[in-house]
mmCIF file of C-alpha atoms and ligand atoms in Angstrom:
data_model
loop_
_atom_site.group_PDB
_atom_site.id
_atom_site.type_symbol
_atom_site.label_atom_id
_atom_site.label_comp_id
_atom_site.label_asym_id
_atom_site.label_seq_id
_atom_site.Cartn_x
_atom_site.Cartn_y
_atom_site.Cartn_z
ATOM 1 C CA ALA A 1 -49.482 83.995 -13.210
ATOM 2 C CA THR A 2 -51.076 81.312 -11.071
ATOM 3 C CA PRO A 3 -54.168 82.530 -9.112
ATOM 4 C CA THR A 4 -53.045 80.775 -6.152
ATOM 5 C CA ALA A 5 -49.851 82.302 -5.799
ATOM 6 C CA LEU A 6 -51.395 85.594 -6.561
ATOM 7 C CA MET A 7 -53.881 85.159 -3.649
ATOM 8 C CA VAL A 8 -51.335 84.247 -1.136
ATOM 9 C CA GLY A 9 -49.356 87.363 -2.527
ATOM 10 C CA THR A 10 -52.350 89.750 -1.940
ATOM 11 C CA GLY A 11 -52.834 88.194 1.519
ATOM 12 C CA LEU A 12 -49.320 89.196 2.438
ATOM 13 C CA THR A 13 -49.682 92.753 1.094
ATOM 14 C CA ALA A 14 -53.079 92.799 3.011
ATOM 15 C CA ARG A 15 -51.615 92.095 6.357
ATOM 16 C CA HIS A 16 -49.330 95.177 5.948
ATOM 17 C CA GLY A 17 -52.362 97.290 4.932
ATOM 18 C CA ILE A 18 -51.581 97.408 1.405
ATOM 19 C CA LEU A 19 -54.194 96.790 -0.792
ATOM 20 C CA ILE A 20 -53.411 95.700 -4.675
ATOM 21 C CA LYS A 21 -56.239 95.735 -6.757
ATOM 22 C CA ASN A 22 -55.314 93.838 -9.940
ATOM 23 C CA GLY A 23 -52.204 91.341 -10.466
ATOM 24 C CA GLU A 24 -51.156 93.175 -13.493
ATOM 25 C CA VAL A 25 -49.607 96.045 -11.794
ATOM 26 C CA LEU A 26 -47.182 93.811 -9.875
ATOM 27 C CA GLU A 27 -44.816 93.766 -12.979
ATOM 28 C CA THR A 28 -45.157 97.348 -13.435
ATOM 29 C CA VAL A 29 -44.275 98.152 -9.870
ATOM 30 C CA SER A 30 -40.927 96.341 -10.290
ATOM 31 C CA ALA A 31 -40.015 98.638 -13.172
ATOM 32 C CA VAL A 32 -40.700 101.891 -11.738
ATOM 33 C CA LYS A 33 -37.985 104.573 -11.969
ATOM 34 C CA THR A 34 -39.647 107.662 -10.568
ATOM 35 C CA VAL A 35 -42.227 108.296 -7.841
ATOM 36 C CA VAL A 36 -44.171 111.304 -7.854
ATOM 37 C CA PHE A 37 -46.148 112.625 -4.787
ATOM 38 C CA ASP A 38 -48.825 115.217 -4.396
ATOM 39 C CA LYS A 39 -48.078 117.650 -1.676
ATOM 40 C CA THR A 40 -51.252 118.765 0.236
ATOM 41 C CA GLY A 41 -52.676 115.677 2.177
ATOM 42 C CA THR A 42 -50.195 113.342 1.017
ATOM 43 C CA ILE A 43 -46.629 114.629 2.155
ATOM 44 C CA THR A 44 -48.057 116.922 4.342
ATOM 45 C CA VAL A 45 -50.982 116.320 6.979
ATOM 46 C CA GLY A 46 -53.538 118.334 4.847
ATOM 47 C CA GLN A 47 -54.695 120.363 7.938
ATOM 48 C CA PRO A 48 -53.413 123.725 7.100
ATOM 49 C CA THR A 49 -53.605 126.440 9.816
ATOM 50 C CA VAL A 50 -52.961 130.080 9.733
ATOM 51 C CA THR A 51 -49.687 131.079 11.240
ATOM 52 C CA ASP A 52 -49.475 134.571 10.442
ATOM 53 C CA VAL A 53 -51.729 137.585 9.281
ATOM 54 C CA VAL A 54 -49.817 140.912 7.794
ATOM 55 C CA GLY A 55 -51.772 143.861 7.888
ATOM 56 C CA GLU A 56 -54.694 145.069 9.949
ATOM 57 C CA GLU A 57 -55.656 141.624 11.174
ATOM 58 C CA GLU A 58 -59.305 141.963 11.546
ATOM 59 C CA ARG A 59 -60.065 143.704 8.420
ATOM 60 C CA VAL A 60 -57.832 141.439 6.345
ATOM 61 C CA LEU A 61 -59.576 138.363 7.853
ATOM 62 C CA SER A 62 -62.892 139.821 7.572
ATOM 63 C CA VAL A 63 -62.430 140.489 3.584
ATOM 64 C CA ALA A 64 -60.905 137.090 3.176
ATOM 65 C CA SER A 65 -63.644 135.289 5.071
ATOM 66 C CA GLN A 66 -66.443 136.977 2.966
ATOM 67 C CA LEU A 67 -64.890 135.220 -0.089
ATOM 68 C CA GLU A 68 -63.583 131.981 1.492
ATOM 69 C CA ALA A 69 -66.939 131.135 2.745
ATOM 70 C CA GLY A 70 -67.995 130.143 -0.724
ATOM 71 C CA SER A 71 -64.602 128.035 -1.185
ATOM 72 C CA GLU A 72 -64.240 124.327 -0.359
ATOM 73 C CA HIS A 73 -60.529 124.508 -0.429
ATOM 74 C CA PRO A 74 -58.612 123.354 2.599
ATOM 75 C CA LEU A 75 -56.885 126.754 2.831
ATOM 76 C CA ALA A 76 -60.525 128.360 3.069
ATOM 77 C CA GLN A 77 -61.260 126.384 6.186
ATOM 78 C CA ALA A 78 -58.107 127.475 7.717
ATOM 79 C CA ILE A 79 -58.781 131.230 7.100
ATOM 80 C CA LEU A 80 -62.333 130.662 8.480
ATOM 81 C CA ASP A 81 -61.126 128.971 11.425
ATOM 82 C CA ARG A 82 -58.625 131.668 12.161
ATOM 83 C CA ALA A 83 -61.578 134.484 11.569
ATOM 84 C CA LYS A 84 -63.393 133.104 14.385
ATOM 85 C CA VAL A 85 -60.875 134.377 16.747
ATOM 86 C CA PHE A 86 -62.548 137.764 16.292
ATOM 87 C CA GLY A 87 -65.882 136.361 17.010
ATOM 88 C CA GLN A 88 -68.726 137.001 14.677
ATOM 89 C CA ILE A 89 -67.340 138.108 11.511
ATOM 90 C CA LYS A 90 -70.539 138.704 9.561
ATOM 91 C CA VAL A 91 -70.576 136.778 6.244
ATOM 92 C CA GLU A 92 -72.357 138.897 3.718
ATOM 93 C CA GLU A 93 -73.570 138.262 0.224
ATOM 94 C CA VAL A 94 -70.682 138.351 -2.476
ATOM 95 C CA ASN A 95 -71.769 139.190 -5.889
ATOM 96 C CA GLY A 96 -70.329 137.770 -8.660
ATOM 97 C CA PHE A 97 -68.343 135.217 -6.547
ATOM 98 C CA GLU A 98 -65.780 133.313 -8.590
ATOM 99 C CA VAL A 99 -63.367 130.338 -7.947
ATOM 100 C CA LEU A 100 -60.457 130.401 -10.182
ATOM 101 C CA PRO A 101 -58.844 126.825 -9.764
ATOM 102 C CA GLY A 102 -55.289 127.105 -8.758
ATOM 103 C CA GLN A 103 -55.449 130.663 -7.926
ATOM 104 C CA GLY A 104 -58.000 131.882 -5.654
ATOM 105 C CA VAL A 105 -61.463 133.427 -5.097
ATOM 106 C CA GLN A 106 -62.783 136.680 -6.199
ATOM 107 C CA GLY A 107 -65.891 138.952 -5.790
ATOM 108 C CA GLN A 108 -67.657 141.999 -5.103
ATOM 109 C CA THR A 109 -67.920 142.491 -1.180
ATOM 110 C CA SER A 110 -69.826 145.172 0.604
ATOM 111 C CA ALA A 111 -66.389 146.869 1.185
ATOM 112 C CA GLY A 112 -65.564 146.706 -2.594
ATOM 113 C CA PRO A 113 -64.051 144.086 -5.293
ATOM 114 C CA ALA A 114 -61.886 141.559 -3.433
ATOM 115 C CA PHE A 115 -59.801 138.882 -4.095
ATOM 116 C CA VAL A 116 -57.710 136.028 -2.039
ATOM 117 C CA GLY A 117 -55.438 134.057 -3.607
ATOM 118 C CA ASN A 118 -51.870 133.658 -4.876
ATOM 119 C CA GLN A 119 -49.408 135.838 -6.910
ATOM 120 C CA ARG A 120 -51.220 134.842 -10.347
ATOM 121 C CA PHE A 121 -53.552 137.791 -9.344
ATOM 122 C CA LEU A 122 -50.750 140.221 -8.770
ATOM 123 C CA ASP A 123 -50.162 141.562 -12.414
ATOM 124 C CA HIS A 124 -53.180 143.966 -11.706
ATOM 125 C CA GLN A 125 -52.839 144.671 -8.195
ATOM 126 C CA GLN A 126 -50.535 146.763 -6.095
ATOM 127 C CA MET A 127 -48.385 145.446 -3.217
ATOM 128 C CA ASN A 128 -46.145 147.900 -1.139
ATOM 129 C CA PRO A 129 -42.731 147.131 -0.578
ATOM 130 C CA ASP A 130 -42.990 146.260 3.300
ATOM 131 C CA LEU A 131 -45.570 143.611 2.180
ATOM 132 C CA ALA A 132 -43.589 142.328 -0.556
ATOM 133 C CA VAL A 133 -40.672 141.633 1.921
ATOM 134 C CA SER A 134 -42.830 139.914 4.456
ATOM 135 C CA PHE A 135 -44.132 137.710 1.547
ATOM 136 C CA LYS A 136 -41.029 136.509 0.535
ATOM 137 C CA THR A 137 -39.673 135.964 4.192
ATOM 138 C CA LEU A 138 -42.946 133.949 4.930
ATOM 139 C CA GLN A 139 -42.602 131.647 1.919
ATOM 140 C CA ASN A 140 -39.022 130.857 2.578
ATOM 141 C CA GLN A 141 -40.239 129.627 5.912
ATOM 142 C CA GLY A 142 -42.135 127.028 3.648
ATOM 143 C CA LYS A 143 -45.596 128.672 4.477
ATOM 144 C CA THR A 144 -48.223 129.160 1.667
ATOM 145 C CA VAL A 145 -48.925 132.922 1.493
ATOM 146 C CA VAL A 146 -52.280 134.284 0.157
ATOM 147 C CA LEU A 147 -52.806 137.801 -0.880
ATOM 148 C CA VAL A 148 -56.031 139.682 0.269
ATOM 149 C CA GLY A 149 -56.944 142.290 -2.062
ATOM 150 C CA LEU A 150 -59.560 145.211 -1.799
ATOM 151 C CA ASN A 151 -60.181 147.890 -4.236
ATOM 152 C CA GLN A 152 -57.064 147.323 -6.568
ATOM 153 C CA GLU A 153 -54.804 147.199 -3.407
ATOM 154 C CA VAL A 154 -53.216 144.329 -1.342
ATOM 155 C CA ILE A 155 -54.272 144.939 2.061
ATOM 156 C CA GLY A 156 -52.696 141.988 3.740
ATOM 157 C CA LEU A 157 -51.142 138.670 3.674
ATOM 158 C CA ILE A 158 -52.163 135.389 5.306
ATOM 159 C CA ALA A 159 -49.700 132.879 5.782
ATOM 160 C CA ILE A 160 -50.790 129.118 6.119
ATOM 161 C CA GLN A 161 -49.031 126.144 7.312
ATOM 162 C CA ASP A 162 -49.393 122.396 6.486
ATOM 163 C CA ALA A 163 -46.818 120.404 8.414
ATOM 164 C CA PRO A 164 -45.113 117.356 6.628
ATOM 165 C CA LYS A 165 -46.318 114.066 7.934
ATOM 166 C CA ALA A 166 -43.846 112.334 10.591
ATOM 167 C CA GLN A 167 -42.836 109.574 8.175
ATOM 168 C CA SER A 168 -42.548 111.544 4.923
ATOM 169 C CA ARG A 169 -38.729 111.953 5.518
ATOM 170 C CA GLN A 170 -38.049 108.333 6.081
ATOM 171 C CA ALA A 171 -40.377 107.341 3.211
ATOM 172 C CA MET A 172 -38.112 109.439 0.719
ATOM 173 C CA ALA A 173 -34.987 108.115 2.340
ATOM 174 C CA THR A 174 -35.734 104.427 1.809
ATOM 175 C CA LEU A 175 -36.984 104.864 -1.835
ATOM 176 C CA LYS A 176 -33.583 106.850 -2.356
ATOM 177 C CA THR A 177 -31.860 103.553 -1.372
ATOM 178 C CA ARG A 178 -33.886 101.488 -4.023
ATOM 179 C CA GLY A 179 -32.326 104.169 -6.777
ATOM 180 C CA LEU A 180 -35.525 105.927 -7.316
ATOM 181 C CA GLU A 181 -36.069 109.480 -8.207
ATOM 182 C CA THR A 182 -38.580 111.185 -5.969
ATOM 183 C CA VAL A 183 -40.616 114.165 -7.430
ATOM 184 C CA MET A 184 -42.986 116.499 -5.521
ATOM 185 C CA LEU A 185 -46.045 117.829 -8.202
ATOM 186 C CA THR A 186 -48.076 120.715 -6.686
ATOM 187 C CA GLY A 187 -50.117 123.868 -7.456
ATOM 188 C CA ASP A 188 -48.501 125.588 -4.666
ATOM 189 C CA ASN A 189 -45.758 128.285 -4.910
ATOM 190 C CA GLN A 190 -42.294 127.246 -5.962
ATOM 191 C CA ALA A 191 -40.500 128.670 -2.935
ATOM 192 C CA VAL A 192 -43.045 127.020 -0.485
ATOM 193 C CA ALA A 193 -42.664 123.770 -2.411
ATOM 194 C CA GLU A 194 -38.998 123.753 -2.182
ATOM 195 C CA ALA A 195 -38.837 124.323 1.374
ATOM 196 C CA ILE A 196 -41.015 121.447 2.091
ATOM 197 C CA ALA A 197 -39.020 119.013 -0.246
ATOM 198 C CA GLN A 198 -35.862 120.036 1.475
ATOM 199 C CA GLU A 199 -37.315 119.411 4.887
ATOM 200 C CA VAL A 200 -38.498 115.691 3.815
ATOM 201 C CA GLY A 201 -35.676 115.141 1.287
ATOM 202 C CA ILE A 202 -37.443 115.120 -2.151
ATOM 203 C CA ASP A 203 -35.002 115.130 -5.388
ATOM 204 C CA ARG A 204 -37.194 117.316 -7.377
ATOM 205 C CA VAL A 205 -40.128 119.776 -7.492
ATOM 206 C CA ILE A 206 -42.643 120.670 -9.929
ATOM 207 C CA ALA A 207 -44.714 123.455 -8.643
ATOM 208 C CA GLU A 208 -47.040 126.260 -9.652
ATOM 209 C CA VAL A 209 -48.924 123.569 -11.726
ATOM 210 C CA MET A 210 -52.523 124.112 -12.392
ATOM 211 C CA PRO A 211 -54.850 121.152 -11.639
ATOM 212 C CA ALA A 212 -55.461 120.624 -15.367
ATOM 213 C CA GLU A 213 -51.868 120.274 -16.192
ATOM 214 C CA LYS A 214 -50.696 117.684 -13.799
ATOM 215 C CA ALA A 215 -51.442 114.511 -15.802
ATOM 216 C CA ALA A 216 -49.329 116.144 -18.730
ATOM 217 C CA HIS A 217 -46.580 116.401 -16.379
ATOM 218 C CA ILE A 218 -46.853 112.744 -15.493
ATOM 219 C CA GLN A 219 -46.510 111.890 -19.250
ATOM 220 C CA GLN A 220 -43.577 114.077 -19.405
ATOM 221 C CA LEU A 221 -41.751 111.853 -16.674
ATOM 222 C CA GLN A 222 -42.792 108.664 -18.230
ATOM 223 C CA GLU A 223 -40.322 109.282 -21.048
ATOM 224 C CA VAL A 224 -37.594 107.982 -18.579
ATOM 225 C CA GLY A 225 -39.571 105.225 -17.313
ATOM 226 C CA PRO A 226 -42.778 103.818 -15.541
ATOM 227 C CA VAL A 227 -43.819 106.384 -13.061
ATOM 228 C CA ALA A 228 -45.757 105.849 -9.950
ATOM 229 C CA PHE A 229 -47.972 108.843 -8.377
ATOM 230 C CA VAL A 230 -49.180 108.818 -4.944
ATOM 231 C CA GLY A 231 -52.122 111.282 -4.095
ATOM 232 C CA ASP A 232 -55.130 111.717 -2.344
ATOM 233 C CA GLY A 233 -57.486 112.470 -5.225
ATOM 234 C CA ILE A 234 -57.910 116.180 -4.300
ATOM 235 C CA ASN A 235 -56.962 117.961 -7.567
ATOM 236 C CA ASP A 236 -54.845 114.829 -8.572
ATOM 237 C CA ALA A 237 -57.317 112.104 -9.758
ATOM 238 C CA PRO A 238 -55.975 112.626 -13.367
ATOM 239 C CA ALA A 239 -52.569 112.266 -12.398
ATOM 240 C CA LEU A 240 -53.356 108.902 -10.506
ATOM 241 C CA ALA A 241 -55.096 107.615 -13.564
ATOM 242 C CA THR A 242 -52.139 108.521 -16.040
ATOM 243 C CA ALA A 243 -49.466 107.171 -13.847
ATOM 244 C CA ASP A 244 -48.424 103.530 -14.662
ATOM 245 C CA VAL A 245 -49.137 102.960 -10.813
ATOM 246 C CA GLY A 246 -51.598 105.100 -9.010
ATOM 247 C CA ILE A 247 -51.111 104.966 -5.354
ATOM 248 C CA ALA A 248 -53.905 106.139 -3.436
ATOM 249 C CA MET A 249 -53.849 107.161 0.409
ATOM 250 C CA GLY A 250 -56.293 105.422 2.285
ATOM 251 C CA SER A 251 -57.688 108.865 3.677
ATOM 252 C CA GLY A 252 -58.120 110.125 -0.016
ATOM 253 C CA THR A 253 -61.341 110.724 -1.829
ATOM 254 C CA ASP A 254 -63.458 107.997 -3.274
ATOM 255 C CA VAL A 255 -62.164 108.835 -6.702
ATOM 256 C CA ALA A 256 -58.632 108.194 -5.637
ATOM 257 C CA ILE A 257 -59.448 104.788 -3.990
ATOM 258 C CA GLU A 258 -61.223 103.912 -7.198
ATOM 259 C CA SER A 259 -58.634 104.824 -9.748
ATOM 260 C CA GLY A 260 -55.701 103.856 -7.855
ATOM 261 C CA ASN A 261 -54.075 100.455 -8.626
ATOM 262 C CA ILE A 262 -52.792 100.351 -4.879
ATOM 263 C CA VAL A 263 -54.323 101.635 -1.624
ATOM 264 C CA LEU A 264 -52.160 102.522 1.318
ATOM 265 C CA VAL A 265 -54.938 101.708 4.023
ATOM 266 C CA LYS A 266 -52.779 102.958 6.938
ATOM 267 C CA ASN A 267 -51.912 106.410 5.276
ATOM 268 C CA ASP A 268 -48.407 105.489 6.140
ATOM 269 C CA LEU A 269 -46.016 106.814 3.257
ATOM 270 C CA THR A 270 -43.138 104.439 4.277
ATOM 271 C CA ASP A 271 -45.677 101.833 2.803
ATOM 272 C CA VAL A 272 -44.892 103.122 -0.824
ATOM 273 C CA ALA A 273 -41.433 101.324 -0.447
ATOM 274 C CA THR A 274 -43.358 98.275 1.385
ATOM 275 C CA ALA A 275 -45.410 98.011 -1.537
ATOM 276 C CA ILE A 276 -42.965 98.014 -4.123
ATOM 277 C CA ASP A 277 -40.775 95.627 -2.268
ATOM 278 C CA LEU A 278 -43.704 93.176 -1.624
ATOM 279 C CA SER A 279 -44.849 93.561 -5.413
ATOM 280 C CA ALA A 280 -41.059 92.572 -6.680
ATOM 281 C CA LYS A 281 -41.238 89.553 -4.107
ATOM 282 C CA ILE A 282 -44.743 88.390 -5.340
ATOM 283 C CA PHE A 283 -44.207 89.106 -8.820
ATOM 284 C CA LYS A 284 -40.753 86.751 -8.797
ATOM 285 C CA ARG A 285 -42.924 84.216 -7.227
ATOM 286 C CA ILE A 286 -45.942 83.983 -9.688
ATOM 287 C CA LYS A 287 -43.619 84.481 -12.817
HETATM 288 P P1 LIG B 1 -52.312 121.598 -4.399
HETATM 289 O O1 LIG B 1 -51.614 121.108 -5.483
HETATM 290 O O2 LIG B 1 -51.124 121.835 -3.347
HETATM 291 O O3 LIG B 1 -53.350 120.941 -3.954
HETATM 292 P P2 LIG B 1 -54.287 123.803 -5.660
HETATM 293 O O4 LIG B 1 -54.149 123.645 -7.066
HETATM 294 O O5 LIG B 1 -55.352 123.418 -4.943
HETATM 295 O O6 LIG B 1 -52.856 123.132 -4.741
HETATM 296 O O7 LIG B 1 -54.018 125.365 -5.170
HETATM 297 C C1 LIG B 1 -52.824 126.079 -5.624
HETATM 298 C C2 LIG B 1 -52.618 127.398 -4.977
HETATM 299 O O8 LIG B 1 -54.021 128.252 -5.366
HETATM 300 C C3 LIG B 1 -52.741 127.580 -3.588
HETATM 301 O O9 LIG B 1 -51.714 127.215 -3.099
HETATM 302 C C4 LIG B 1 -53.197 128.912 -3.360
HETATM 303 O O10 LIG B 1 -52.324 129.608 -3.612
HETATM 304 C C5 LIG B 1 -54.286 129.036 -4.311
HETATM 305 N N1 LIG B 1 -55.769 128.872 -3.922
HETATM 306 C C6 LIG B 1 -56.508 127.890 -4.627
HETATM 307 N N2 LIG B 1 -57.659 128.195 -3.916
HETATM 308 C C7 LIG B 1 -57.498 128.963 -2.946
HETATM 309 C C8 LIG B 1 -58.707 129.482 -2.136
HETATM 310 N N3 LIG B 1 -59.536 129.396 -1.988
HETATM 311 N N4 LIG B 1 -58.163 130.717 -1.435
HETATM 312 C C9 LIG B 1 -56.853 131.211 -1.451
HETATM 313 N N5 LIG B 1 -55.880 130.780 -2.304
HETATM 314 C C10 LIG B 1 -56.392 129.564 -3.094
HETATM 315 MG MG1 LIG B 2 -53.872 117.955 -3.010
#
């Protein structure tokens, strides 16, 4: 590769708001077979908001806020924002507070032992049939539903929605015309992931994946051919680093921008296809 051609090439991509950090990746990009996407913050806007509270709302939100005040998860912020509707919900000291990555949070509140999180908590909790029906209905609407438990009983549900980005559907359609398989890799529930995948037209869903397992799924997909992973770095930095081509959203964490080979400065998902097209063009020129 001649340095001049490469410089001209990277100038071309820079004009499109696509940062290619090293020339070696150009060849790999042209060979990519599968493009894997993180869900939260990549396919979706990443600003979850509470849409439904099932159960006695003030009580459910009060218990949930006690625990979520100690969490940095985007879902926690959504719950705390909704709780503000009820004015001062007093946040008290929670004893034995614990974050269980990919599951939720738990601890001893003044009302009793409590948890907020997903179904992985369910085996030792009770959920009445009415709640179970609401749970399914809300999930099938593409909402992330967390259970709020108190004293060994589920007292309510909180449904949270994070809308797909406006460009997600177009981005997937374009990749498909290039013959690429698109995959969503997420820690969220299967039904929610499938609802969003269908909305934006993603081929395949790998859901309910714990943060530590994401890189292993990338390795499995690499058996078919080179894999590109597109993410924002929240819970997915190892996946970005493991993929043959790591594509970081410009809005992502510093870790994402550092470990990605390509950065989409404009945060526009349709730039994934543009990056692939331009890489092929530049690679042909410098070969
Ligand atoms: P993603 O891959 O979409 O970024 P995460 O691995 O961060 O997902 O979380 C997976 C799931 O774990 C969430 O969808 C939620 O059900 C549960 N969860 C994680 N953290 C919390 C929390 N602080 N409160 C409630 N639920 C949580
Ligand atoms: Mg994420």
